[in-house]
XYZ file of C-alpha atoms in Angstrom:
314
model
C 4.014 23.187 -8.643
C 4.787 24.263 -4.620
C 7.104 22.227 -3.146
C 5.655 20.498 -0.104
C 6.518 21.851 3.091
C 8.322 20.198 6.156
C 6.843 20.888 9.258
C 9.561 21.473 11.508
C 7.408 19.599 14.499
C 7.223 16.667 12.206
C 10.469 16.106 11.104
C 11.550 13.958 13.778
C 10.311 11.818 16.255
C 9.666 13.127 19.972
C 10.204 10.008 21.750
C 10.527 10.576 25.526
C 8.642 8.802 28.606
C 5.760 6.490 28.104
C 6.144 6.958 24.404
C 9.588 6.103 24.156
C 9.493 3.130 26.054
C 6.610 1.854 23.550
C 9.002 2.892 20.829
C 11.843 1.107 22.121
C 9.777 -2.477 23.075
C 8.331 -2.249 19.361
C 11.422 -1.641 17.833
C 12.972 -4.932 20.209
C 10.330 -7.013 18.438
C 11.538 -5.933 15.062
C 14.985 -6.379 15.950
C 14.961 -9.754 17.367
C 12.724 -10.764 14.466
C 15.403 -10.263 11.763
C 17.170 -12.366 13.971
C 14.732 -15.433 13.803
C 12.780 -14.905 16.873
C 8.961 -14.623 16.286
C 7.246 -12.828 18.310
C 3.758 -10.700 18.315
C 3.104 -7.360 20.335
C -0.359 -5.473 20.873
C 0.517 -2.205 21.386
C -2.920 -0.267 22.446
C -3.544 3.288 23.328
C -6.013 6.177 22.685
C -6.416 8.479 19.656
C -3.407 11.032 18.409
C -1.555 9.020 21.369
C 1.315 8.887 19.351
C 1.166 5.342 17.579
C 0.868 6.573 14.478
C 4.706 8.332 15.112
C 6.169 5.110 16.518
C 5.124 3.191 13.200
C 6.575 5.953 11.513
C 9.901 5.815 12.996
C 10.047 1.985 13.230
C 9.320 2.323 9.200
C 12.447 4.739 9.076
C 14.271 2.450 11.328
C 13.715 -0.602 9.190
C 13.784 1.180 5.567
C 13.477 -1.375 2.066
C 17.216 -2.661 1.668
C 18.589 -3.609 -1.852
C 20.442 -7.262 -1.191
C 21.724 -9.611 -4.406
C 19.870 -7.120 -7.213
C 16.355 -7.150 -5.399
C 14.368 -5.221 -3.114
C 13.987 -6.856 0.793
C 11.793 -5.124 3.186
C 12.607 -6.260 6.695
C 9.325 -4.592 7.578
C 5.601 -3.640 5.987
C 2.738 -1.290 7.534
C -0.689 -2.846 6.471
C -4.360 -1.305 7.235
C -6.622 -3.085 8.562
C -9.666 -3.518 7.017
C -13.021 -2.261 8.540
C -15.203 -5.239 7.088
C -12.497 -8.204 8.317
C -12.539 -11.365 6.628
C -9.907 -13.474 4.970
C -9.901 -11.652 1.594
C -9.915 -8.260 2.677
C -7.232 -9.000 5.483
C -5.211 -10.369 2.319
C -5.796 -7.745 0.149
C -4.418 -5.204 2.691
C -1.294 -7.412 3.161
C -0.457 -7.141 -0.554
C -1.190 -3.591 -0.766
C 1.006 -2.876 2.410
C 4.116 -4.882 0.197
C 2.714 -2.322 -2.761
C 2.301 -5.544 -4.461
C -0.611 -5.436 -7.577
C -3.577 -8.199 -7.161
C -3.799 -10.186 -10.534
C -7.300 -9.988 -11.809
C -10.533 -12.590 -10.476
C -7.905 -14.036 -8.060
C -10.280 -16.047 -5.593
C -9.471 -15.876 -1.783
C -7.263 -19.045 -1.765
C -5.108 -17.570 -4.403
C -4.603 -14.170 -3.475
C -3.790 -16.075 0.053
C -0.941 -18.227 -1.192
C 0.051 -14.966 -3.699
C 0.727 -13.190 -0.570
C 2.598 -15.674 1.007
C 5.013 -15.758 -2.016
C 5.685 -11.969 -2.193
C 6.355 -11.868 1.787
C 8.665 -14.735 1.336
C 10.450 -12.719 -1.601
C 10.334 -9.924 0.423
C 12.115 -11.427 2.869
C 9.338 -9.572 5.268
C 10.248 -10.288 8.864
C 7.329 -8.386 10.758
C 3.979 -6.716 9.931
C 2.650 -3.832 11.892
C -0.840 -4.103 11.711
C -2.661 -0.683 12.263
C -6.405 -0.068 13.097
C -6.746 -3.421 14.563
C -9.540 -3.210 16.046
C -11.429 -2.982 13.068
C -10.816 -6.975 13.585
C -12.831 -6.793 16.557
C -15.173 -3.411 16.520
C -18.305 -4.894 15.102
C -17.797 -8.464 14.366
C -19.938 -11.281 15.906
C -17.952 -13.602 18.245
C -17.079 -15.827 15.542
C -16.131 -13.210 12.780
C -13.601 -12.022 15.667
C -12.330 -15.596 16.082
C -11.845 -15.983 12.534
C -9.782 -12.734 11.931
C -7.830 -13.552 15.054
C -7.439 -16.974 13.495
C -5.964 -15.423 10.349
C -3.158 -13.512 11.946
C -2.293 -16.567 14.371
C -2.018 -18.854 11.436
C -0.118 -16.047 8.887
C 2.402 -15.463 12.081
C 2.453 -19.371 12.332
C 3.423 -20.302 8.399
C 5.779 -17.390 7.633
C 7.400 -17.338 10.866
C 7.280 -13.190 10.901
C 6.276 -10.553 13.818
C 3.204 -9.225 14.590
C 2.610 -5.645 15.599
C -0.512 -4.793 16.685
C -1.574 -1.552 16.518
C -4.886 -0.259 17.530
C -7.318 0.970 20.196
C -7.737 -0.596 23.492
C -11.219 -2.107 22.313
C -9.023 -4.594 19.778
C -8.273 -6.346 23.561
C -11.916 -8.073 22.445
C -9.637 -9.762 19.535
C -7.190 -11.337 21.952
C -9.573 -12.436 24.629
C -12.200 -14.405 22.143
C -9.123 -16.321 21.042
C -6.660 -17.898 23.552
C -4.179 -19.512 20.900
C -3.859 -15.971 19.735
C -3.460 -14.677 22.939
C -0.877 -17.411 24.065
C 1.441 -16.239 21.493
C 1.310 -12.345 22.317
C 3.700 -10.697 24.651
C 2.170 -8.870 27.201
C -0.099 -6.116 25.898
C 2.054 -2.612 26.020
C -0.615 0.330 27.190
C 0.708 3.695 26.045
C -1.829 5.952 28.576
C -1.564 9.735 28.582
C 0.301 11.731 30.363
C -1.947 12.351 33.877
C -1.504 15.991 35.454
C -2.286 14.510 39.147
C 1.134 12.319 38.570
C 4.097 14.679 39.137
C 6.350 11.306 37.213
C 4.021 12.446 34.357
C 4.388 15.735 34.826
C 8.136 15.404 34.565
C 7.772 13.001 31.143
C 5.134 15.383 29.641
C 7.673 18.583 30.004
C 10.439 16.839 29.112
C 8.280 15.872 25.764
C 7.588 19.602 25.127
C 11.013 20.521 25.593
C 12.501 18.560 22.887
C 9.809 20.052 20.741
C 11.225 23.483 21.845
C 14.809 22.516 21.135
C 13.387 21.263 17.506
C 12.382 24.563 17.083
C 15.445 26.538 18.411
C 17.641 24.497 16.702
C 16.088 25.391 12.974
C 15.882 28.819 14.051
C 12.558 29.431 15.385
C 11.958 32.028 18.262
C 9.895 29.908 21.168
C 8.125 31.555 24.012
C 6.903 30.064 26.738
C 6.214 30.253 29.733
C 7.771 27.027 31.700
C 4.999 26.690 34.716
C 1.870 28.579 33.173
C 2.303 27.476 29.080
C 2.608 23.617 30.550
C -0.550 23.774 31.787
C -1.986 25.326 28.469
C -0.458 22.723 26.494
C -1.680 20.008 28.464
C -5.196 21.366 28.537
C -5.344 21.395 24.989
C -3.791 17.414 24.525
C -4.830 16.000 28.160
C -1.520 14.235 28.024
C -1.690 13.283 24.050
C 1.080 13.699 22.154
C -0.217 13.133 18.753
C -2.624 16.076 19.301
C 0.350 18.275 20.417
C 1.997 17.577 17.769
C -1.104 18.644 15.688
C -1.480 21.222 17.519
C 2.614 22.325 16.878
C 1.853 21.971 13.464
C -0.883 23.881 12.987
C 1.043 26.842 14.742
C 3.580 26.559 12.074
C 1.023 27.295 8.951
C 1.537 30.752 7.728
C 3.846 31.565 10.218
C 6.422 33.594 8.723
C 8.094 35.474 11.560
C 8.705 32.026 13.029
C 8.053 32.490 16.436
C 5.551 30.489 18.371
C 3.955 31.878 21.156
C 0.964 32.086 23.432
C -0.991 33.868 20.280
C -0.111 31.930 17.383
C -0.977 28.698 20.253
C -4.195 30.218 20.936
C -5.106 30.214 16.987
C -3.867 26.677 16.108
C -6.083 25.919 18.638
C -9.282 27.419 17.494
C -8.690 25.482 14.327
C -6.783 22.369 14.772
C -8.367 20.722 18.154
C -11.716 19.424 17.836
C -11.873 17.548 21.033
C -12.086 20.328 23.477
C -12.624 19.506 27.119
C -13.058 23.200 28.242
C -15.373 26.373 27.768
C -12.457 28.267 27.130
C -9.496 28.446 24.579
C -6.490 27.385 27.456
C -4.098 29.926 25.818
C -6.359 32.756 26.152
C -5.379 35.145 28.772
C -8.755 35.334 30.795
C -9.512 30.640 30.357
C -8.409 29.543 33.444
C -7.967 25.902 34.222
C -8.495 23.949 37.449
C -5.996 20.752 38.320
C -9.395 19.351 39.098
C -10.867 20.353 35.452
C -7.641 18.695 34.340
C -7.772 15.792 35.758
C -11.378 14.971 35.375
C -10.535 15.358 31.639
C -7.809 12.635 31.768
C -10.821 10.376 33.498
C -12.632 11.016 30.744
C -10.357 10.643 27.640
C -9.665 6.659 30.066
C -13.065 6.179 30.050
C -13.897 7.145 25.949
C -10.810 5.156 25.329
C -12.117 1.960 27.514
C -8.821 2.286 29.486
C -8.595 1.129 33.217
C -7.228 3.888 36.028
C -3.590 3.492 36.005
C -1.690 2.843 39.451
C 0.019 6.150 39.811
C 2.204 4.721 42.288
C 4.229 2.164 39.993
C 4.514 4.489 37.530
């Protein structure tokens, strides 16, 4: 059997900027719920934004603890189901404790099954993912009745809610206002815009910690500070989960362990479907425009049903 291999880009959590202050409020909400305090967080942003490595790291951050012979986890990760209603919302719950579903359990008792192994658990938040599968394709009352569910669940247990999802799962807060009351303010993680010299700033600093990753377990790193920033923000427009892809990619195969303009150029090719451009950025002869950058960043808002930021507060 191969032993499976650890990508040096994903063995560790980039935080920095924008990301890292999602990271950090999240994480708040997790600590002050072990503490007693309920609360519930939305936490919206494009695709490969990076949401999938903050649940990661809050999962590290909060691992299964072993207290008076049995197993307590302080926090669970649960999927949310594309076809939302009360059953399928409870089935992910007790797959997301790893819990097994006894046999022709009807709704009601799988419900009040959950409840028990959460209690046991001594689960103190949920981070929901995908949620707006709650509120994608769902009539207006289907929507009310899943945002019902996680009102009332947050309600009886007294745990956290993390919300997790695209900015379209907004439809899930605004058809219910009891749901909405109880949410802190809704934290945006937006991409990184090249026309903001702030983001600019965050989105280097975000590749250089990726460079010191790779100096530090003895990777060779070329690049080239002014002209490779540009390239690597062409191929993400500001999105760290697709640089990180994109990182990752470079690494296959890669046995002189350098990562340069070439082996960039490659991962490229094959890793980045979502390409805004005629031509591969890391190519010598692909030049990029600010103005072809930042009329891609309109357009990854736009897909993503995100307002225009206020560079100025920012």
């Amino acid at each position: 059997m191969v032993a499976p291999v650890t990508k040096v880009v994903r063995s560790e959590g980039f935080f920095h900027g924008r990301l890292l202050q999602s990271y950090e409020r999240a994480k708040r909400v997790v600590e002050q719920s072990i503490l007693g305090e309920r609360q519930i967080l939305p936490l919206f942003g494009p695709s490969r934004i990076g949401k999938l490595e903050i649940a990661q790291a809050l999962m590290a951050d909060f691992p299964n603890q072993k207290i008076n012979g049995g197993i307590c986890k302080p926090l669970i990760r649960v999927a949310s189901p594309p076809e939302p209603n009360q059953r399928s919302l409870t089935l992910s719950i007790i797959r997301g404790m790893e819990g097994r579903v006894l046999s022709k359990s009807n709704t009601s008792d799988l419900y009040d099954q959950a409840l028990r192994q959460l209690r046991i658990l001594g689960v103190r938040t949920i981070i929901f993912d995908e949620i707006q599968h709650l509120s994608e394709y769902g009539s207006v009352q289907k929507v009310r009745s899943a945002a019902d569910f996680l009102k009332v669940l947050s309600d009886e247990l007294d745990v956290s809610l993390i919300l997790m999802g695209l900015p379209v799962a907004e439809r899930l807060l605004g058809l219910n206002e009891q749901l909405r009351g109880r949410c802190l303010s809704t934290e945006l993680i937006y991409p990184y815009a090249w026309v903001s010299a702030a983001d600019q700033s965050g989105f280097a600093a975000g590749v250089e910690l990726i460079a010191e990753a790779y100096r530090e377990n003895g990777w060779s790193i070329h690049l080239d500070p002014e002209l490779d920033l540009r390239r690597l923000y062409a191929a993400c427009i500001g999105r760290f989960g697709i640089l990180i892809d994109l990182f990752s990619h470079a690494e296959t195969n890669n046995t002189p362990k350098v990562i340069d303009q070439k082996c960039l150029a490659k991962a490229y090719a094959n890793a980045v479907n979502e390409q805004y451009f005629s031509g591969n950025p890391f190519m010598p002869d692909t030049s990029i425009s600010d103005n072809e950058l930042n009329a891609a960043f309109v357009k990854v808002l736009n897909q993503a049903h995100l307002p225009m930021p206020k560079f100025g507060n920012r």
